[in-house]
Amino acid sequence: MKKLINGAEDVLKDALDGIAAAHSDLNVDKKNRIIYRATPKKGKVALISGGGSGHEPLHGGFVGFGMLDAACCGEVFTSPTPDQMQEATKVVDSGAGVLHIVKNYTGDVMNFEMAGELASAEAGVKVATIVTNDDVAVEDSTWTAGRRGVGVTVLLEKIVGAAAEEGRDLAAITALANKVNDGGRSMGVALTSCTVPAAGKPTFDLPEDMMEVGVGIHGEPGRTRVPLASAAEIAKQLVDPILADLDFTKGPAIVMLNGLGGSPLIELYVMYAEVSKLLEKAGVKIARNLVGSYITSLDMAGCSVTVLKADDETLKLWDAPVNTGGLRWGV
Amino acid sequence: MKKLINGAEDVLKDALDGIAAAHSDLNVDKKNRIIYRATPKKGKVALISGGGSGHEPLHGGFVGFGMLDAACCGEVFTSPTPDQMQEATKVVDSGAGVLHIVKNYTGDVMNFEMAGELASAEAGVKVATIVTNDDVAVEDSTWTAGRRGVGVTVLLEKIVGAAAEEGRDLAAITALANKVNDGGRSMGVALTSCTVPAAGKPTFDLPEDMMEVGVGIHGEPGRTRVPLASAAEIAKQLVDPILADLDFTKGPAIVMLNGLGGSPLIELYVMYAEVSKLLEKAGVKIARNLVGSYITSLDMAGCSVTVLKADDETLKLWDAPVNTGGLRWGV
């Protein structure tokens, strides 16, 4: 295992030290492993997300103006605990309520639910929840009942974050979050496995001439294991299932071409060329795009595609200023 | 070789298609393989950089407001030709002159020099040149007479780009570029080799338990090949030679912790924690920082550290608005 780490057990702790050292606009609570804005905005609905680490910049890199108020960091590929989420909920609530943004993995869903109940009971915080489930690859998985939450989570945190900055109330924010999740679909491909530090070896074996289509962000099995193909063919294997699942030809779309951690930017642009060509050929009007590594799976080589239905409202929120470590524009 | 590409010979062409599709504010001249601003600013000194591809987002990702006016893209790890550079120089010049920002590699230096002479002779363009040479690892290398140009190029493009937006003249811009280059030092480490698509196999062999300290961004040999070490020990092996080469304790510094393409963000933050600790212990006051993959070496796992002397002038220029694919703030 070749990684820039100290001990396998130190990865999260050390990464939090690095985030604290790099970003003076963030508070890092090392005991509770939560990252939150140093200068919270009073009176706005607060947004919290979180999950296992290993998907950076998601979620800690999206804490800041225009996106999240706090992120709860679990150990690598391990849900944070209800305690962490409850603490984050209390820290960021300023009376307008808190939205929990949860990727659909069994542990995350259960723990956020418990944290919401505890925060409501103990401190009277109004808590709402959105569970993202945009991955069309598999209906159920080793880690999930229902579809997995992946790339749409990034787009949702941006769009709903902008709405929260505008001062919308918790009911409106929650309705918008549901709209975004309902209109988003994703699919990923792995060329290599990731290696979890604590395991010290690749999560799965993938021969030199094969790839895993529909892979999950923890290396969960996808739909099919097929021979390594060209970028054009890979694009087709990602785009076709997305378009088969939802009609994206009415109105504009936001498209993300996301790297899984071990694939360099030059390859992501090669993929975006193919993906955007296929989508446009299918009648999808790409109004905005994002090319880069935003929701990763440690050092996995590969990428994912997310397509999101947009409209005037969501495009305006997309374009609104954002100022985080992982996404920044208009400020 | 596992890559998200079509043919090995198509990588640059396809990546340029992706960049054109993703960034409507850039013009991509596919014939000349240059990327330039769609809306040039009249009357300002124009900044051009370029070099072999495979280091993205450098340089194409730094074209835009507050940084470069154009980037010339060579094939992977291959210098662009004088023709490309000459064409870029003519396209962006609006009378105030052009600065060529050249990383110190023999082919790049020679070709940019020829292009400058041609553009001056043919079109009367005033051309100045800055050759960056910040890599303390080796004095000469397989690709270089003198030190290699690496991470400081990113910081220089940002700082000098802001000065050009302010309207400074070519002499002032060139003097500033020299100041930045003189005050910057870098050192990198590879955990794995990169794989050049046309070669189809790793550029060098690096056993599972070894790392290459002082590696170049094309996989050129470094200073030493030593057993794989902890993040803390790696940080020391990068920071010590930098501090031994230049005194950074007078005044503030800008520090970049850069990923080489195959290392995920969580590891870069682990490294930044160690690097920032060492620098502060040595009396370096870190005023600004950048953590992410900005000058890469295809899919190489590893990182580099760049430390740059700053002052009120350079910090102000650093903080000025920038709006490019690879760096964006304040706009």
Short mmCIF file of N, CA, C and O in Angstrom, two decimals, chain A residues 84-133:
data_model
loop_
_atom_site.label_atom_id
_atom_site.label_comp_id
_atom_site.label_asym_id
_atom_site.label_seq_id
_atom_site.Cartn_x
_atom_site.Cartn_y
_atom_site.Cartn_z
N GLN A 84 -21.77 12.50 16.83
CA GLN A 84 -21.13 13.54 16.01
C GLN A 84 -22.20 14.39 15.32
O GLN A 84 -22.11 15.61 15.25
N MET A 85 -23.18 13.70 14.77
CA MET A 85 -24.23 14.40 14.01
C MET A 85 -25.07 15.27 14.93
O MET A 85 -25.47 16.38 14.57
N GLN A 86 -25.32 14.75 16.13
CA GLN A 86 -26.12 15.52 17.10
C GLN A 86 -25.35 16.78 17.51
O GLN A 86 -25.92 17.87 17.59
N GLU A 87 -24.07 16.62 17.75
CA GLU A 87 -23.24 17.75 18.14
C GLU A 87 -23.21 18.80 17.02
O GLU A 87 -23.40 20.00 17.26
N ALA A 88 -23.03 18.33 15.77
CA ALA A 88 -23.00 19.26 14.64
C ALA A 88 -24.34 19.99 14.52
O ALA A 88 -24.39 21.20 14.26
N THR A 89 -25.42 19.26 14.72
CA THR A 89 -26.77 19.84 14.61
C THR A 89 -26.95 20.96 15.63
O THR A 89 -27.46 22.04 15.32
N LYS A 90 -26.48 20.70 16.85
CA LYS A 90 -26.61 21.72 17.90
C LYS A 90 -25.72 22.93 17.61
O LYS A 90 -26.11 24.07 17.82
N VAL A 91 -24.53 22.67 17.12
CA VAL A 91 -23.57 23.76 16.88
C VAL A 91 -24.08 24.73 15.81
O VAL A 91 -23.91 25.95 15.93
N VAL A 92 -24.70 24.21 14.75
CA VAL A 92 -25.05 25.09 13.63
C VAL A 92 -26.46 25.65 13.68
O VAL A 92 -26.77 26.60 12.97
N ASP A 93 -27.33 25.06 14.51
CA ASP A 93 -28.72 25.54 14.53
C ASP A 93 -28.80 26.94 15.12
O ASP A 93 -28.25 27.21 16.18
N SER A 94 -29.48 27.83 14.39
CA SER A 94 -29.68 29.16 14.97
C SER A 94 -31.17 29.44 15.07
O SER A 94 -31.60 30.59 15.06
N GLY A 95 -31.96 28.36 15.14
CA GLY A 95 -33.39 28.52 15.37
C GLY A 95 -34.25 28.27 14.15
O GLY A 95 -35.45 28.00 14.25
N ALA A 96 -33.64 28.34 12.96
CA ALA A 96 -34.43 28.18 11.73
C ALA A 96 -34.50 26.72 11.29
O ALA A 96 -35.18 26.39 10.32
N GLY A 97 -33.83 25.85 12.03
CA GLY A 97 -33.87 24.43 11.70
C GLY A 97 -32.67 23.97 10.90
O GLY A 97 -31.86 24.78 10.44
N VAL A 98 -32.56 22.67 10.78
CA VAL A 98 -31.38 22.04 10.18
C VAL A 98 -31.82 20.98 9.17
O VAL A 98 -32.71 20.18 9.46
N LEU A 99 -31.21 21.00 7.99
CA LEU A 99 -31.43 19.93 7.02
C LEU A 99 -30.24 18.98 7.06
O LEU A 99 -29.10 19.41 6.92
N HIS A 100 -30.53 17.71 7.26
CA HIS A 100 -29.50 16.67 7.16
C HIS A 100 -29.48 16.14 5.73
O HIS A 100 -30.49 15.65 5.23
N ILE A 101 -28.33 16.24 5.09
CA ILE A 101 -28.17 15.73 3.72
C ILE A 101 -27.40 14.42 3.83
O ILE A 101 -26.22 14.39 4.20
N VAL A 102 -28.08 13.33 3.51
CA VAL A 102 -27.57 11.99 3.81
C VAL A 102 -27.50 11.18 2.53
O VAL A 102 -28.50 11.04 1.82
N LYS A 103 -26.34 10.63 2.24
CA LYS A 103 -26.25 9.70 1.12
C LYS A 103 -26.86 8.37 1.55
O LYS A 103 -26.68 7.92 2.69
N ASN A 104 -27.57 7.73 0.65
CA ASN A 104 -28.28 6.51 1.03
C ASN A 104 -27.34 5.31 1.22
O ASN A 104 -27.12 4.53 0.28
N TYR A 105 -26.81 5.22 2.43
CA TYR A 105 -26.10 4.02 2.90
C TYR A 105 -26.68 3.70 4.26
O TYR A 105 -26.93 4.62 5.06
N THR A 106 -26.88 2.43 4.54
CA THR A 106 -27.67 2.02 5.70
C THR A 106 -27.18 2.67 7.00
O THR A 106 -27.97 3.20 7.78
N GLY A 107 -25.88 2.65 7.23
CA GLY A 107 -25.35 3.21 8.48
C GLY A 107 -25.59 4.70 8.58
O GLY A 107 -26.03 5.21 9.63
N ASP A 108 -25.31 5.42 7.51
CA ASP A 108 -25.52 6.87 7.52
C ASP A 108 -26.97 7.23 7.79
O ASP A 108 -27.27 8.12 8.58
N VAL A 109 -27.87 6.53 7.11
CA VAL A 109 -29.30 6.84 7.24
C VAL A 109 -29.76 6.62 8.67
O VAL A 109 -30.43 7.46 9.28
N MET A 110 -29.36 5.49 9.24
CA MET A 110 -29.77 5.12 10.60
C MET A 110 -29.21 6.11 11.61
O MET A 110 -29.92 6.59 12.50
N ASN A 111 -27.94 6.45 11.46
CA ASN A 111 -27.29 7.32 12.44
C ASN A 111 -27.80 8.76 12.36
O ASN A 111 -28.00 9.41 13.38
N PHE A 112 -28.02 9.24 11.14
CA PHE A 112 -28.57 10.60 11.01
C PHE A 112 -29.99 10.66 11.58
O PHE A 112 -30.38 11.66 12.18
N GLU A 113 -30.74 9.59 11.38
CA GLU A 113 -32.12 9.56 11.90
C GLU A 113 -32.09 9.66 13.43
O GLU A 113 -32.82 10.45 14.03
N MET A 114 -31.22 8.86 14.02
CA MET A 114 -31.12 8.87 15.48
C MET A 114 -30.65 10.24 15.98
O MET A 114 -31.19 10.78 16.95
N ALA A 115 -29.67 10.81 15.30
CA ALA A 115 -29.14 12.13 15.69
C ALA A 115 -30.22 13.20 15.61
O ALA A 115 -30.32 14.07 16.48
N GLY A 116 -31.03 13.12 14.56
CA GLY A 116 -32.11 14.09 14.40
C GLY A 116 -33.10 14.00 15.54
O GLY A 116 -33.53 15.02 16.10
N GLU A 117 -33.44 12.77 15.89
CA GLU A 117 -34.39 12.58 17.00
C GLU A 117 -33.81 13.09 18.31
O GLU A 117 -34.49 13.75 19.10
N LEU A 118 -32.53 12.78 18.55
CA LEU A 118 -31.88 13.23 19.79
C LEU A 118 -31.81 14.76 19.85
O LEU A 118 -32.10 15.36 20.89
N ALA A 119 -31.43 15.39 18.74
CA ALA A 119 -31.30 16.85 18.74
C ALA A 119 -32.66 17.52 18.93
O ALA A 119 -32.78 18.56 19.58
N SER A 120 -33.70 16.91 18.35
CA SER A 120 -35.05 17.46 18.53
C SER A 120 -35.49 17.32 19.98
O SER A 120 -35.99 18.27 20.58
N ALA A 121 -35.28 16.13 20.52
CA ALA A 121 -35.74 15.86 21.89
C ALA A 121 -34.95 16.69 22.90
O ALA A 121 -35.52 17.28 23.82
N GLU A 122 -33.66 16.75 22.71
CA GLU A 122 -32.81 17.37 23.72
C GLU A 122 -32.80 18.89 23.63
O GLU A 122 -32.82 19.60 24.62
N ALA A 123 -32.72 19.40 22.39
CA ALA A 123 -32.51 20.84 22.23
C ALA A 123 -33.63 21.51 21.43
O ALA A 123 -33.57 22.70 21.14
N GLY A 124 -34.65 20.73 21.06
CA GLY A 124 -35.78 21.32 20.35
C GLY A 124 -35.47 21.78 18.94
O GLY A 124 -36.17 22.63 18.38
N VAL A 125 -34.42 21.22 18.34
CA VAL A 125 -34.05 21.63 16.98
C VAL A 125 -35.02 20.99 15.98
O VAL A 125 -35.32 19.80 16.06
N LYS A 126 -35.50 21.82 15.05
CA LYS A 126 -36.29 21.29 13.93
C LYS A 126 -35.34 20.65 12.93
O LYS A 126 -34.48 21.35 12.38
N VAL A 127 -35.50 19.36 12.69
CA VAL A 127 -34.60 18.67 11.77
C VAL A 127 -35.39 18.06 10.61
O VAL A 127 -36.40 17.39 10.85
N ALA A 128 -34.96 18.30 9.41
CA ALA A 128 -35.51 17.62 8.23
C ALA A 128 -34.37 16.85 7.57
O ALA A 128 -33.19 17.12 7.83
N THR A 129 -34.73 15.91 6.74
CA THR A 129 -33.71 15.04 6.14
C THR A 129 -33.98 14.84 4.65
O THR A 129 -35.13 14.67 4.25
N ILE A 130 -32.90 14.88 3.86
CA ILE A 130 -32.99 14.43 2.48
C ILE A 130 -31.99 13.28 2.33
O ILE A 130 -30.83 13.41 2.72
N VAL A 131 -32.47 12.18 1.78
CA VAL A 131 -31.60 11.03 1.52
C VAL A 131 -31.39 10.96 0.01
O VAL A 131 -32.35 10.79 -0.75
N THR A 132 -30.15 11.14 -0.43
CA THR A 132 -29.87 11.10 -1.88
C THR A 132 -29.71 9.65 -2.33
O THR A 132 -29.15 8.82 -1.62
N ASN A 133 -30.22 9.37 -3.51
CA ASN A 133 -30.18 7.98 -4.02
C ASN A 133 -30.19 7.99 -5.55
O ASN A 133 -31.10 7.47 -6.18
#
